[in-house]
mmCIF file of C-alpha atoms in Angstrom:
data_model
loop_
_atom_site.group_PDB
_atom_site.id
_atom_site.type_symbol
_atom_site.label_atom_id
_atom_site.label_comp_id
_atom_site.label_asym_id
_atom_site.label_seq_id
_atom_site.Cartn_x
_atom_site.Cartn_y
_atom_site.Cartn_z
ATOM 1 C CA MET T 251 15.786 14.089 -5.621
ATOM 2 C CA ALA T 252 16.598 11.019 -6.645
ATOM 3 C CA GLY T 253 19.606 10.744 -9.094
ATOM 4 C CA LYS T 254 20.071 9.204 -12.402
ATOM 5 C CA GLY T 255 20.641 5.867 -11.845
ATOM 6 C CA ASP T 256 18.194 4.590 -9.334
ATOM 7 C CA ARG T 257 15.316 3.351 -11.560
ATOM 8 C CA ALA T 258 16.532 -0.212 -10.666
ATOM 9 C CA LYS T 259 15.926 0.700 -6.591
ATOM 10 C CA LEU T 260 13.285 3.126 -6.781
ATOM 11 C CA GLU T 261 10.458 2.368 -9.747
ATOM 12 C CA PRO T 262 9.203 -1.082 -7.540
ATOM 13 C CA THR T 263 9.207 0.548 -4.645
ATOM 14 C CA ALA T 264 6.931 3.350 -6.447
ATOM 15 C CA LYS T 265 4.952 0.763 -7.904
ATOM 16 C CA ARG T 266 4.236 -0.789 -4.437
ATOM 17 C CA LEU T 267 3.328 2.290 -2.991
ATOM 18 C CA TYR T 268 0.817 3.468 -5.786
ATOM 19 C CA ILE T 269 -0.489 -0.011 -5.403
ATOM 20 C CA ASP T 270 -1.276 0.836 -1.862
ATOM 21 C CA GLY T 271 -3.182 3.688 -2.704
ATOM 22 C CA LEU T 272 -0.776 6.468 -2.539
ATOM 23 C CA SER T 273 -0.835 9.286 -4.881
ATOM 24 C CA LEU T 274 1.877 9.863 -7.439
ATOM 25 C CA THR T 275 2.321 13.206 -5.822
ATOM 26 C CA GLU T 276 2.443 11.283 -2.514
ATOM 27 C CA ILE T 277 5.062 8.839 -4.199
ATOM 28 C CA GLU T 278 7.144 11.924 -5.342
ATOM 29 C CA GLU T 279 7.237 13.136 -1.530
ATOM 30 C CA ARG T 280 7.987 10.002 -0.340
ATOM 31 C CA ILE T 281 10.789 8.795 -2.056
ATOM 32 C CA GLY T 282 11.980 11.685 -4.034
ATOM 33 C CA VAL T 283 11.542 10.969 -7.674
ATOM 34 C CA SER T 284 9.628 13.628 -9.581
ATOM 35 C CA ARG T 285 5.668 12.742 -10.566
ATOM 36 C CA GLN T 286 7.035 13.134 -14.157
ATOM 37 C CA THR T 287 8.986 10.293 -13.992
ATOM 38 C CA LEU T 288 6.974 8.743 -12.223
ATOM 39 C CA SER T 289 3.993 9.362 -14.948
ATOM 40 C CA VAL T 290 6.183 7.678 -17.113
ATOM 41 C CA TRP T 291 7.572 5.162 -15.480
ATOM 42 C CA LYS T 292 3.651 4.198 -15.043
ATOM 43 C CA LYS T 293 2.812 4.778 -18.587
ATOM 44 C CA ARG T 294 5.744 2.258 -19.986
ATOM 45 C CA THR T 295 3.759 -0.931 -18.707
ATOM 46 C CA GLN T 296 0.828 0.188 -20.917
ATOM 47 C CA LYS T 297 0.531 -2.174 -23.493
ATOM 48 C CA PRO T 298 -0.658 -0.980 -26.596
ATOM 49 C CA GLY T 299 -4.532 -1.114 -27.190
ATOM 50 C CA GLU T 300 -5.301 -1.406 -23.379
ATOM 51 C CA ASP T 301 -6.903 1.407 -21.408
ATOM 52 C CA PHE T 302 -5.039 0.453 -17.793
ATOM 53 C CA ASP T 303 -1.407 0.131 -17.165
ATOM 54 C CA GLU T 304 0.037 -2.228 -15.223
ATOM 55 C CA TRP T 305 0.122 0.032 -12.040
ATOM 56 C CA ASP T 306 -3.353 0.714 -12.048
ATOM 57 C CA ARG T 307 -4.487 -3.349 -12.984
ATOM 58 C CA ALA T 308 -2.356 -4.005 -9.868
ATOM 59 C CA ARG T 309 -4.224 -1.247 -8.115
ATOM 60 C CA GLU T 310 -7.606 -2.120 -8.979
ATOM 61 C CA ASN T 311 -7.117 -5.753 -8.409
ATOM 62 C CA LYS T 312 -5.710 -5.333 -4.501
ATOM 63 C CA ARG T 313 -8.495 -2.782 -3.939
ATOM 64 C CA GLY T 314 -10.918 -4.549 -5.392
ATOM 65 C CA ARG T 315 -10.497 -7.929 -3.477
ATOM 66 C CA ALA T 316 -10.846 -5.993 -0.187
ATOM 67 C CA GLU T 317 -13.978 -4.694 -0.802
ATOM 68 C CA ARG T 318 -15.842 -7.563 -2.565
ATOM 69 C CA LEU T 319 -15.067 -9.281 0.619
ATOM 70 C CA ARG T 320 -16.701 -6.438 2.667
ATOM 71 C CA SER T 321 -19.757 -6.623 0.007
ATOM 72 C CA MET T 322 -19.877 -9.980 0.669
ATOM 73 C CA PHE T 323 -19.827 -9.730 4.316
ATOM 74 C CA ASP T 324 -22.430 -7.481 4.241
ATOM 75 C CA GLU T 325 -24.852 -8.729 1.780
ATOM 76 C CA GLN T 326 -24.582 -11.915 4.034
ATOM 77 C CA MET T 327 -25.137 -10.226 7.210
ATOM 78 C CA ASP T 328 -27.951 -8.339 5.865
ATOM 79 C CA TYR T 329 -29.963 -11.258 4.883
ATOM 80 C CA ILE T 330 -29.237 -13.003 8.296
ATOM 81 C CA GLU T 331 -30.607 -9.738 9.977
ATOM 82 C CA GLY T 332 -33.808 -10.165 7.405
ATOM 83 C CA LEU T 333 -34.368 -13.564 8.468
ATOM 84 C CA GLN T 334 -36.540 -14.921 11.398
ATOM 85 C CA PRO T 335 -34.622 -15.587 14.651
ATOM 86 C CA SER T 336 -36.139 -19.391 13.873
ATOM 87 C CA ALA T 337 -34.923 -19.465 10.442
ATOM 88 C CA ARG T 338 -31.047 -18.435 11.124
ATOM 89 C CA ASP T 339 -29.650 -21.905 11.206
ATOM 90 C CA SER T 340 -26.174 -23.260 12.302
ATOM 91 C CA LYS T 341 -25.007 -23.091 8.916
ATOM 92 C CA LEU T 342 -25.910 -19.574 7.920
ATOM 93 C CA MET T 343 -23.900 -18.280 11.349
ATOM 94 C CA ASP T 344 -21.015 -20.586 10.610
ATOM 95 C CA SER T 345 -20.589 -18.998 7.128
ATOM 96 C CA LEU T 346 -21.075 -15.977 8.317
ATOM 97 C CA SER T 347 -18.607 -16.064 10.558
ATOM 98 C CA LYS T 348 -15.900 -17.609 8.432
ATOM 99 C CA LEU T 349 -16.411 -14.486 6.566
ATOM 100 C CA CYS T 350 -16.076 -12.318 9.233
ATOM 101 C CA ALA T 351 -12.532 -13.993 9.908
ATOM 102 C CA ILE T 352 -11.648 -13.661 6.800
ATOM 103 C CA VAL T 353 -12.420 -9.768 6.345
ATOM 104 C CA GLU T 354 -10.651 -9.344 9.708
ATOM 105 C CA ARG T 355 -7.549 -11.041 8.781
ATOM 106 C CA TRP T 356 -7.419 -9.337 5.664
ATOM 107 C CA ASP T 357 -7.701 -6.275 7.593
ATOM 108 C CA SER T 358 -5.506 -6.923 10.076
ATOM 109 C CA LEU T 359 -2.777 -7.683 7.220
ATOM 110 C CA ALA T 360 -3.267 -4.443 5.509
ATOM 111 C CA GLU T 361 -2.770 -2.514 8.746
ATOM 112 C CA LYS T 362 0.654 -4.798 9.344
ATOM 113 C CA GLU T 363 1.635 -3.913 5.507
ATOM 114 C CA ARG T 364 1.252 -0.208 6.057
ATOM 115 C CA GLN T 365 3.082 -0.296 9.103
ATOM 116 C CA ARG T 366 5.839 -2.163 7.276
ATOM 117 C CA LEU T 367 5.875 0.522 4.313
ATOM 118 C CA ARG T 368 5.968 3.285 7.051
ATOM 119 C CA GLU T 369 8.904 1.500 8.554
ATOM 120 C CA GLU T 370 10.936 1.213 5.104
ATOM 121 C CA ALA T 371 10.028 5.047 4.228
ATOM 122 C CA LEU T 372 11.700 6.063 7.944
ATOM 123 C CA ARG T 373 14.510 3.952 7.085
ATOM 124 C CA GLU T 374 14.643 5.372 3.602
ATOM 125 C CA ALA T 375 14.314 8.542 5.182
ATOM 126 C CA ALA T 376 17.144 8.356 7.745
ATOM 127 C CA GLU T 377 19.734 6.993 5.062
ATOM 128 C CA ASN T 378 18.974 9.503 2.533
ATOM 129 C CA VAL T 379 19.871 12.373 5.015
ATOM 130 C CA LYS T 380 22.265 10.444 6.230
ATOM 131 C CA ASP T 381 23.824 10.190 2.349
ATOM 132 C CA GLU T 382 23.348 14.196 2.539
ATOM 133 C CA ALA T 383 24.652 15.199 5.300
ATOM 134 C CA THR T 384 27.843 13.287 4.681
ATOM 135 C CA ARG T 385 27.894 15.210 1.138
ATOM 136 C CA GLN T 386 27.768 18.234 2.906
ATOM 137 C CA GLY T 387 30.287 17.416 5.659
ATOM 138 C CA ALA T 388 28.530 16.769 8.543
ATOM 139 C CA SER T 389 29.990 15.581 11.778
ATOM 140 C CA ALA T 390 29.529 11.829 12.754
ATOM 141 C CA ALA T 391 27.838 12.721 15.716
ATOM 142 C CA THR T 392 25.313 15.231 13.772
ATOM 143 C CA ILE T 393 24.419 12.434 11.330
ATOM 144 C CA ASP T 394 23.995 10.140 14.835
ATOM 145 C CA SER T 395 21.532 12.644 15.740
ATOM 146 C CA LEU T 396 19.851 13.769 12.603
ATOM 147 C CA ARG T 397 19.282 9.724 11.984
ATOM 148 C CA ALA T 398 18.106 8.800 15.420
ATOM 149 C CA ALA T 399 15.563 11.902 15.457
ATOM 150 C CA ILE T 400 14.343 10.095 12.005
ATOM 151 C CA MET T 401 14.308 6.837 13.062
ATOM 152 C CA GLN T 402 12.353 7.949 16.810
ATOM 153 C CA GLY T 403 9.189 8.018 14.236
ATOM 154 C CA LEU T 404 9.322 4.237 14.286
ATOM 155 C CA ASN T 405 8.388 4.220 17.932
ATOM 156 C CA ALA T 406 5.644 6.878 17.657
#
């Protein structure tokens, strides 16, 4: 578990993971902060009289953009497919092509972000294991071996 005083470092990470779609339980497992503490951090960002806190609003905004882009693409595709081939002009096809490129770019960026988060989580885990092994008096060779085993996940 995270120690006292780690909030400044861990809260932004927890918020980012939540915005990216992880549950509080998954975040708890990943960064070692209790679900109850995460709930408190999350609740502190809620303004009086508002239904959602900052974490939920940011998550909805991120999810909303991707879903809206996909919906626009699907609607345009359905519309064009419903037209007679002779009615499919170059402007329509160009618009569809541009929208498709945006959706593909969004997907590519999302995949890169997922990979970055995975790498960051593995590095954090390796550092936490190193710190704990050092506290428990493990040898440098053992610590290096543990860290290497964790970091192999980057290549998997």
